[in-house]
Coordinates of C-alpha atoms in Angstrom, one line a residue:
Chain A
X1 CA -7.5 62.2 -16.6
X2 CA -5.8 65.6 -17.2
X3 CA -2.6 65.3 -19.3
X4 CA 0.5 67.2 -18.2
X5 CA 2.6 68.3 -21.1
X6 CA 5.9 69.9 -22.0
X7 CA 6.0 71.6 -25.4
X8 CA 9.2 71.9 -27.4
X9 CA 9.3 74.6 -30.1
X10 CA 11.9 76.3 -32.4
X11 CA 9.9 79.0 -34.1
X12 CA 6.5 80.6 -34.3
X13 CA 4.8 77.7 -32.5
X14 CA 1.5 77.9 -34.2
X15 CA 0.7 74.3 -33.1
X16 CA 1.7 75.2 -29.6
X17 CA -0.8 78.1 -29.8
X18 CA -3.5 75.8 -31.1
X19 CA -2.9 73.5 -28.1
X20 CA -2.9 76.4 -25.6
X21 CA -6.1 77.8 -27.2
X22 CA -7.8 74.4 -27.0
X23 CA -7.0 74.2 -23.3
X24 CA -8.3 77.7 -22.7
X25 CA -11.5 76.8 -24.5
X26 CA -11.8 73.5 -22.5
X27 CA -11.6 71.4 -25.7
X28 CA -8.5 69.8 -24.3
X29 CA -8.1 68.6 -20.8
X30 CA -4.4 69.2 -20.3
X31 CA -1.9 71.4 -18.5
X32 CA 1.2 72.7 -20.2
X33 CA 3.9 72.7 -17.5
X34 CA 6.5 74.4 -19.7
X35 CA 7.3 75.6 -23.2
X36 CA 10.9 75.1 -24.1
X37 CA 12.9 76.4 -27.1
X38 CA 16.4 75.8 -28.4
X39 CA 16.0 79.4 -29.7
X40 CA 15.8 82.2 -27.1
X41 CA 14.2 84.4 -29.7
X42 CA 11.5 82.0 -30.7
X43 CA 8.2 84.0 -31.0
X44 CA 6.5 81.0 -29.4
X45 CA 8.0 81.8 -26.0
X46 CA 6.4 85.3 -25.9
X47 CA 3.1 83.7 -27.0
X48 CA 3.3 81.1 -24.2
X49 CA 4.0 83.8 -21.6
X50 CA 0.9 85.5 -22.8
X51 CA -1.0 82.4 -21.7
X52 CA 0.9 82.5 -18.3
X53 CA 2.9 79.4 -19.2
X54 CA 6.4 79.0 -17.8
X55 CA 9.0 79.1 -20.6
X56 CA 12.7 78.1 -20.8
X57 CA 15.3 78.2 -23.5
X58 CA 18.8 76.8 -24.0
X59 CA 20.5 77.7 -27.2
X60 CA 22.0 74.7 -28.8
X61 CA 24.8 76.5 -30.6
X62 CA 28.2 75.5 -29.4
X63 CA 26.9 72.6 -27.3
X64 CA 27.3 69.0 -28.3
X65 CA 23.8 67.4 -28.7
X66 CA 24.3 65.3 -25.6
X67 CA 25.1 68.3 -23.4
X68 CA 22.2 70.3 -24.8
X69 CA 19.8 67.5 -24.2
X70 CA 21.1 66.9 -20.7
X71 CA 20.4 70.5 -19.8
X72 CA 16.9 70.2 -21.3
X73 CA 16.4 67.0 -19.2
X74 CA 17.4 68.9 -16.1
X75 CA 14.5 71.2 -16.8
X76 CA 12.0 68.5 -17.8
X77 CA 12.7 65.7 -15.2
X78 CA 11.3 67.4 -12.1
X79 CA 8.1 68.3 -14.0
X80 CA 7.3 64.6 -14.5
X81 CA 5.0 65.4 -17.5
X82 CA 2.9 62.7 -19.1
X83 CA 4.0 63.7 -22.6
X84 CA 6.7 65.8 -24.4
X85 CA 5.0 67.4 -27.4
X86 CA 7.1 68.5 -30.4
X87 CA 5.5 71.5 -32.0
X88 CA 7.9 72.5 -34.7
X89 CA 11.0 71.5 -32.7
X90 CA 13.8 71.5 -35.3
X91 CA 16.3 69.3 -33.3
X92 CA 16.5 65.5 -33.6
X93 CA 16.2 63.9 -30.2
X94 CA 18.7 61.2 -29.4
X95 CA 17.7 57.6 -28.3
X96 CA 19.2 58.4 -25.0
X97 CA 16.9 61.4 -24.5
X98 CA 13.9 59.4 -25.6
X99 CA 14.6 56.5 -23.2
X100 CA 14.0 59.0 -20.3
X101 CA 10.3 59.0 -21.5
X102 CA 9.9 55.3 -22.1
X103 CA 6.4 54.0 -21.2
X104 CA 6.1 50.6 -19.7
X105 CA 4.3 49.4 -22.8
X106 CA 7.5 50.2 -24.8
X107 CA 6.8 53.4 -26.6
X108 CA 8.3 56.8 -25.8
X109 CA 6.0 59.5 -24.3
X110 CA 7.0 61.9 -27.0
X111 CA 4.5 63.1 -29.7
X112 CA 5.3 64.9 -32.9
X113 CA 3.2 66.5 -35.7
X114 CA 4.5 66.2 -39.2
X115 CA 3.3 68.1 -42.3
X116 CA 2.8 65.1 -44.7
X117 CA 1.2 61.7 -44.8
X118 CA 4.1 59.7 -43.4
X119 CA 6.0 57.7 -44.5
X120 CA 5.9 60.0 -47.5
X121 CA 8.1 63.2 -47.3
X122 CA 9.8 62.8 -43.9
X123 CA 12.3 65.5 -42.9
X124 CA 12.2 69.2 -42.4
X125 CA 10.4 70.2 -45.6
X126 CA 7.2 68.2 -45.8
X127 CA 4.9 70.7 -47.5
X128 CA 7.6 71.9 -49.9
X129 CA 8.6 68.4 -51.0
X130 CA 5.0 67.1 -51.4
X131 CA 4.1 70.2 -53.4
X132 CA 7.2 69.8 -55.7
X133 CA 6.6 66.1 -56.1
X134 CA 3.2 67.0 -57.5
X135 CA 1.0 65.0 -55.2
X136 CA -2.8 65.5 -55.6
X137 CA -3.5 64.4 -52.0
X138 CA -1.3 65.3 -49.1
X139 CA -1.9 65.4 -45.4
X140 CA -0.6 65.6 -41.9
X141 CA 0.5 63.0 -39.3
X142 CA 0.5 62.9 -35.5
X143 CA 2.8 60.2 -34.3
X144 CA 4.7 58.8 -31.4
X145 CA 8.4 59.5 -31.8
X146 CA 10.9 56.6 -32.1
X147 CA 14.6 56.4 -32.7
X148 CA 14.2 57.0 -36.4
X149 CA 13.3 60.5 -37.8
X150 CA 9.6 60.8 -38.6
X151 CA 9.1 57.1 -38.3
X152 CA 7.3 56.3 -35.0
X153 CA 3.8 54.7 -34.7
X154 CA 1.1 56.8 -36.2
X155 CA -1.7 58.1 -33.9
X156 CA -3.7 60.0 -36.5
X157 CA -3.5 61.3 -40.0
X158 CA -5.7 63.7 -42.0
X159 CA -5.6 64.2 -45.8
X160 CA -6.2 67.3 -47.9
X161 CA -6.3 67.8 -51.6
X162 CA -4.0 69.9 -53.8
X163 CA -6.0 72.1 -56.0
X164 CA -4.9 73.0 -59.5
X165 CA -4.6 76.7 -58.6
X166 CA -2.7 76.1 -55.4
X167 CA 0.5 77.9 -54.7
X168 CA 2.9 76.5 -52.1
X169 CA 1.5 79.1 -49.8
X170 CA -2.2 78.2 -50.2
X171 CA -1.3 74.5 -50.1
X172 CA 0.6 74.9 -46.9
X173 CA -2.0 77.2 -45.3
X174 CA -4.7 74.5 -45.9
X175 CA -2.4 71.9 -44.2
X176 CA -1.6 74.2 -41.2
X177 CA -5.3 74.7 -40.5
X178 CA -5.7 70.9 -40.3
X179 CA -2.6 70.6 -38.0
X180 CA -4.1 73.1 -35.6
X181 CA -7.3 71.2 -35.5
X182 CA -5.9 67.6 -35.4
X183 CA -3.1 68.0 -32.8
X184 CA -5.4 69.2 -29.9
X185 CA -7.9 66.5 -30.8
X186 CA -5.4 63.7 -30.7
X187 CA -4.1 64.9 -27.3
X188 CA -7.7 65.0 -26.0
X189 CA -8.2 61.5 -27.3
X190 CA -5.2 60.5 -25.2
X191 CA -6.4 62.4 -22.2
X192 CA -9.7 60.5 -22.4
X193 CA -8.5 57.1 -23.5
X194 CA -4.8 56.9 -23.1
X195 CA -2.5 55.5 -25.8
X196 CA -3.6 52.0 -26.6
X197 CA -0.4 50.6 -27.8
X198 CA -0.3 47.0 -29.0
X199 CA 2.1 46.7 -31.9
X200 CA 2.7 48.6 -35.0
X201 CA 1.4 45.9 -37.3
X202 CA -2.0 45.5 -35.6
X203 CA -3.3 48.7 -34.1
X204 CA -1.5 51.7 -32.7
X205 CA -4.6 53.3 -31.1
X206 CA -7.6 51.4 -30.1
X207 CA -10.0 54.3 -30.8
X208 CA -10.4 55.9 -34.2
X209 CA -9.2 59.4 -34.5
X210 CA -12.5 61.3 -35.0
X211 CA -10.9 63.2 -37.8
X212 CA -9.6 60.1 -39.6
X213 CA -13.1 58.6 -39.2
X214 CA -14.7 61.7 -40.7
X215 CA -12.4 61.4 -43.6
X216 CA -13.1 57.8 -44.1
X217 CA -16.8 58.5 -44.1
X218 CA -16.2 61.4 -46.6
X219 CA -14.3 59.0 -48.9
X220 CA -17.0 56.4 -48.6
X221 CA -19.5 59.1 -49.4
X222 CA -17.6 59.8 -52.5
X223 CA -17.6 56.1 -53.5
X224 CA -21.2 55.4 -52.9
Chain B
X1 CA -12.2 63.0 -78.6
X2 CA -12.5 59.3 -78.0
X3 CA -9.5 57.6 -76.5
X4 CA -8.1 54.4 -77.9
X5 CA -6.5 52.2 -75.3
X6 CA -4.5 49.0 -74.9
X7 CA -4.9 47.5 -71.5
X8 CA -2.1 45.3 -69.9
X9 CA -3.1 42.9 -67.2
X10 CA -1.5 40.0 -65.3
X11 CA -4.4 38.6 -63.2
X12 CA -8.0 39.2 -62.4
X13 CA -8.1 42.6 -64.0
X14 CA -10.7 44.2 -61.8
X15 CA -9.5 47.7 -63.0
X16 CA -9.8 46.5 -66.6
X17 CA -13.3 45.4 -65.9
X18 CA -14.1 48.8 -64.3
X19 CA -12.9 50.5 -67.4
X20 CA -14.8 48.2 -69.8
X21 CA -17.9 48.7 -67.7
X22 CA -17.5 52.5 -67.7
X23 CA -17.3 52.4 -71.5
X24 CA -20.4 50.1 -71.7
X25 CA -22.3 52.6 -69.6
X26 CA -21.0 55.6 -71.6
X27 CA -19.3 57.2 -68.6
X28 CA -16.0 56.8 -70.5
X29 CA -15.5 57.8 -74.1
X30 CA -12.9 55.3 -75.1
X31 CA -12.3 52.2 -77.1
X32 CA -10.2 49.3 -75.9
X33 CA -8.3 48.0 -78.9
X34 CA -6.7 45.1 -77.1
X35 CA -6.3 43.5 -73.7
X36 CA -2.9 41.9 -73.3
X37 CA -1.5 39.6 -70.7
X38 CA 1.9 38.1 -69.9
X39 CA -0.2 35.2 -68.4
X40 CA -2.3 33.2 -70.8
X41 CA -4.4 32.0 -67.9
X42 CA -5.2 35.5 -66.6
X43 CA -9.0 35.5 -65.8
X44 CA -9.0 39.1 -67.2
X45 CA -8.7 37.7 -70.7
X46 CA -11.9 35.7 -70.5
X47 CA -13.6 38.8 -69.0
X48 CA -12.4 41.0 -71.8
X49 CA -13.6 38.5 -74.4
X50 CA -17.0 38.7 -72.7
X51 CA -17.0 42.4 -73.6
X52 CA -16.0 41.4 -77.2
X53 CA -12.6 42.9 -76.8
X54 CA -9.6 41.4 -78.7
X55 CA -7.1 39.7 -76.4
X56 CA -3.5 38.6 -76.8
X57 CA -1.1 36.9 -74.5
X58 CA 2.6 36.2 -74.6
X59 CA 4.1 34.3 -71.6
X60 CA 7.2 36.0 -70.4
X61 CA 8.8 32.8 -69.0
X62 CA 12.0 31.9 -70.7
X63 CA 12.1 35.1 -72.7
X64 CA 14.6 37.9 -71.9
X65 CA 12.7 41.1 -71.0
X66 CA 13.7 42.8 -74.3
X67 CA 12.4 39.9 -76.4
X68 CA 9.2 39.7 -74.6
X69 CA 8.6 43.5 -74.9
X70 CA 9.5 43.4 -78.6
X71 CA 6.8 40.7 -79.2
X72 CA 4.4 42.9 -77.2
X73 CA 5.3 45.9 -79.3
X74 CA 4.7 44.0 -82.5
X75 CA 1.1 43.6 -81.3
X76 CA 0.7 47.2 -80.0
X77 CA 2.4 49.2 -82.8
X78 CA -0.1 48.6 -85.5
X79 CA -3.0 49.6 -83.2
X80 CA -1.6 53.1 -82.7
X81 CA -3.4 53.5 -79.4
X82 CA -3.5 56.8 -77.6
X83 CA -2.6 55.2 -74.2
X84 CA -1.3 52.0 -72.8
X85 CA -3.1 51.4 -69.5
X86 CA -1.6 49.2 -66.9
X87 CA -4.3 47.5 -64.8
X88 CA -2.3 45.2 -62.5
X89 CA 0.4 44.4 -65.0
X90 CA 3.1 42.9 -62.9
X91 CA 6.0 43.4 -65.2
X92 CA 8.3 46.4 -65.2
X93 CA 8.5 48.2 -68.5
X94 CA 11.9 49.1 -69.8
X95 CA 12.8 52.6 -70.9
X96 CA 13.2 51.3 -74.4
X97 CA 9.5 50.1 -74.4
X98 CA 8.3 53.4 -72.9
X99 CA 10.1 55.5 -75.6
X100 CA 7.8 53.9 -78.2
X101 CA 5.0 55.8 -76.5
X102 CA 6.7 59.1 -76.0
X103 CA 4.4 62.1 -76.4
X104 CA 5.9 65.2 -78.0
X105 CA 5.5 67.0 -74.7
X106 CA 7.9 64.6 -73.2
X107 CA 5.8 62.2 -71.1
X108 CA 5.1 58.6 -72.0
X109 CA 1.6 57.7 -73.0
X110 CA 1.4 54.9 -70.4
X111 CA -0.8 55.1 -67.3
X112 CA -0.7 53.1 -64.2
X113 CA -2.8 52.8 -61.1
X114 CA -1.1 52.1 -57.8
X115 CA -2.7 51.1 -54.5
X116 CA -1.1 53.7 -52.2
X117 CA -0.6 57.5 -52.0
X118 CA 2.6 57.6 -53.9
X119 CA 5.5 58.2 -53.2
X120 CA 4.6 56.2 -50.1
X121 CA 4.6 52.4 -50.5
X122 CA 5.8 51.9 -54.1
X123 CA 6.2 48.3 -55.3
X124 CA 4.1 45.3 -55.6
X125 CA 2.5 45.3 -52.1
X126 CA 1.0 48.7 -51.6
X127 CA -2.0 47.8 -49.5
X128 CA -0.1 45.2 -47.4
X129 CA 2.7 47.5 -46.6
X130 CA 0.5 50.5 -45.8
X131 CA -1.6 48.3 -43.5
X132 CA 1.5 46.9 -41.8
X133 CA 3.1 50.3 -41.4
X134 CA 0.0 51.4 -39.4
X135 CA -1.1 54.4 -41.5
X136 CA -4.4 56.0 -40.6
X137 CA -4.9 57.4 -44.1
X138 CA -4.0 55.6 -47.2
X139 CA -5.1 56.0 -50.8
X140 CA -4.6 55.3 -54.5
X141 CA -2.7 57.0 -57.2
X142 CA -3.2 57.2 -61.0
X143 CA 0.0 58.3 -62.7
X144 CA 1.9 58.5 -65.9
X145 CA 4.7 55.9 -66.0
X146 CA 8.3 57.0 -66.2
X147 CA 11.6 55.2 -66.1
X148 CA 11.4 54.7 -62.4
X149 CA 9.0 52.2 -60.7
X150 CA 5.9 53.9 -59.4
X151 CA 7.4 57.3 -59.8
X152 CA 5.9 59.1 -62.8
X153 CA 3.9 62.4 -62.7
X154 CA 0.7 62.0 -60.7
X155 CA -2.6 62.5 -62.5
X156 CA -5.0 61.9 -59.6
X157 CA -5.0 60.5 -56.0
X158 CA -7.8 59.6 -53.6
X159 CA -7.5 59.0 -49.9
X160 CA -9.4 56.6 -47.6
X161 CA -9.1 56.1 -43.9
X162 CA -8.1 53.0 -42.0
X163 CA -10.6 52.1 -39.4
X164 CA -9.7 50.6 -36.1
X165 CA -11.6 47.4 -36.8
X166 CA -10.1 47.0 -40.3
X167 CA -8.6 43.8 -41.4
X168 CA -6.2 43.8 -44.3
X169 CA -9.1 42.4 -46.4
X170 CA -11.6 45.2 -45.4
X171 CA -8.9 47.9 -45.9
X172 CA -8.0 46.5 -49.3
X173 CA -11.6 46.2 -50.4
X174 CA -12.3 49.8 -49.5
X175 CA -9.3 50.8 -51.6
X176 CA -10.2 48.7 -54.6
X177 CA -13.7 50.3 -54.7
X178 CA -12.0 53.7 -55.1
X179 CA -9.6 52.3 -57.7
X180 CA -12.5 51.1 -59.8
X181 CA -14.2 54.6 -59.5
X182 CA -11.1 56.7 -60.0
X183 CA -9.4 55.0 -63.0
X184 CA -12.3 55.4 -65.5
X185 CA -12.8 59.0 -64.2
X186 CA -9.2 60.0 -64.9
X187 CA -9.3 58.4 -68.3
X188 CA -12.5 60.3 -69.1
X189 CA -10.8 63.5 -67.9
X190 CA -8.1 62.8 -70.4
X191 CA -10.6 62.0 -73.2
X192 CA -12.2 65.3 -72.5
X193 CA -9.3 67.6 -71.8
X194 CA -6.1 65.7 -72.7
X195 CA -3.1 65.5 -70.4
X196 CA -2.0 69.0 -69.7
X197 CA 1.6 68.4 -69.0
X198 CA 3.8 71.3 -68.0
X199 CA 6.4 70.1 -65.6
X200 CA 6.2 68.0 -62.5
X201 CA 7.0 70.9 -60.2
X202 CA 4.2 73.1 -61.3
X203 CA 1.1 71.3 -62.5
X204 CA 0.8 67.8 -64.0
X205 CA -2.8 68.2 -65.0
X206 CA -4.5 71.5 -65.7
X207 CA -7.8 70.3 -64.5
X208 CA -8.6 69.1 -61.0
X209 CA -9.5 65.5 -60.6
X210 CA -13.1 65.6 -59.6
X211 CA -12.5 63.1 -56.9
X212 CA -9.5 64.9 -55.5
X213 CA -11.6 68.0 -55.4
X214 CA -14.3 66.3 -53.6
X215 CA -11.9 65.1 -51.1
X216 CA -10.4 68.5 -50.6
X217 CA -14.0 69.8 -50.0
X218 CA -14.6 67.1 -47.6
X219 CA -11.4 67.9 -45.7
X220 CA -12.3 71.6 -45.7
X221 CA -15.7 70.7 -44.4
X222 CA -14.1 68.9 -41.6
X223 CA -11.9 71.9 -40.8
X224 CA -14.7 74.5 -40.9

C-alpha cells in the first residue's frame, strides 16, 4: 500500500527533505499530502514547495496550545493521512491532538525521529547532551509518539560511535546522515508491512528494521 | 606497564573469568592480586582458585555498610592495586570507600561494567529493563565509578541489536558475549596507555576503544 503522510516541521527540515527525496527516487512508496510548520519562515516550507508539495503554516505565538492544535487539526482532518510525521517539529503534541490519530490497535498514527538512543537523552538537545555526557556510542530512534515526550514504542534504532577526535559538529553530522537514511526506510517498512503492534513488552514491530539487523550483524561480526 | 587488579564479585563472575582467561592467553597484561566476594558461596571464588588467584570473602549480612567496607579495605590496602574492578559486584560502594582509590587526576581507580548503554537503564536489571522497554539497539558500558550509581565517566561502550525473534535469554546472551570481549580489551588499553582523563565534557579517554571504533566503522559502512 502507498502511505499518505503529513509532515510537521519547525526548521530546516532535513529529515523532511530525506523523505521527499526517497519518494522521488521511488525508495519510499508514500505521498506527502502536506508539510506544516508552526513557523512561517521555516526553510523547510520553501524546500517542500520545490517538490510541489502543499504547505501550510500557523504561528503558535500568542495562541494557547489547544487553539493552535485545533487550527492544525482543521488542516489535517480532511486529508485523512495514514501518518503524521514529526521531522524536527519543536512543539509538544497534547493527548487530545494525539487521540485524533488513534489506531484501532491502540497506538497513535504519529511518528517521530529523535537524535539519541531513547530512553537516553530525551528532550530538545539529544546530540548535545549525549556528547557532553561523554557517551562512546550514541544513535537515533524512530518511534511512535505517545502521551509522554520521547517515550512511545520504538520502531527502529541505529547506533554510531563517538570518535576521540569528534567535535559536537562532526558527531552530530554523523548522526544526521543516519537519520536521513533510517527515517525513509522505516516508513517504507510500514508502507510494505504496516505497523505490527502487539505490546511494548513483547514486540513493537514484527519485522526487523533492516538497519537494526545490519547493526546486529556488524556487532556479531565484531564478537566472532 | 602491567596492571595490578582486585576483582570484586557477587555471583558467577563470568566477567572475572573473561579477564582471567585474557591474562592466561596474554591478551591482557595484568595481574589479579585478589578476587573478593561479599558472598562466601559465590561460584566465582572457586573459579578464581582454579586460576591460582587468592580469594577472600566477607559476608555483608548483619554488618553496616561502613563496617563491611572497612574490612574489605583492610584486605585491599596492603595490595596497593592499580584498579579495583567490579565484575557483577552487587553492593553500592560509598564515597568514603571510593576516596581510598582516588587518582591524582581526580577520578577513582574503580572500574565497572554495566549491561546497557548508560545513561539508559542504570541499576541492577539493565538487560531486563532494556528488553521490556522495547529498545531495538542496546549495549554495554565500561566506566569509571563515581559517587552516583552507574554514572561515572564512560571508558567504552559497544552496541548490539535486538532481533525480532529475541527472547530475554537470547538478548542477554548476545550482550554477555560482548561484555566478555570488551572488558579485557578496555583493561588492556589502560595497561598500554593509562586512563587519559581530562574532563567528562571533552574526552574521557584519549584513545578510541577499538571496539567502539569498529562499531563506528560498521555504522558508517551501513550509511555509505
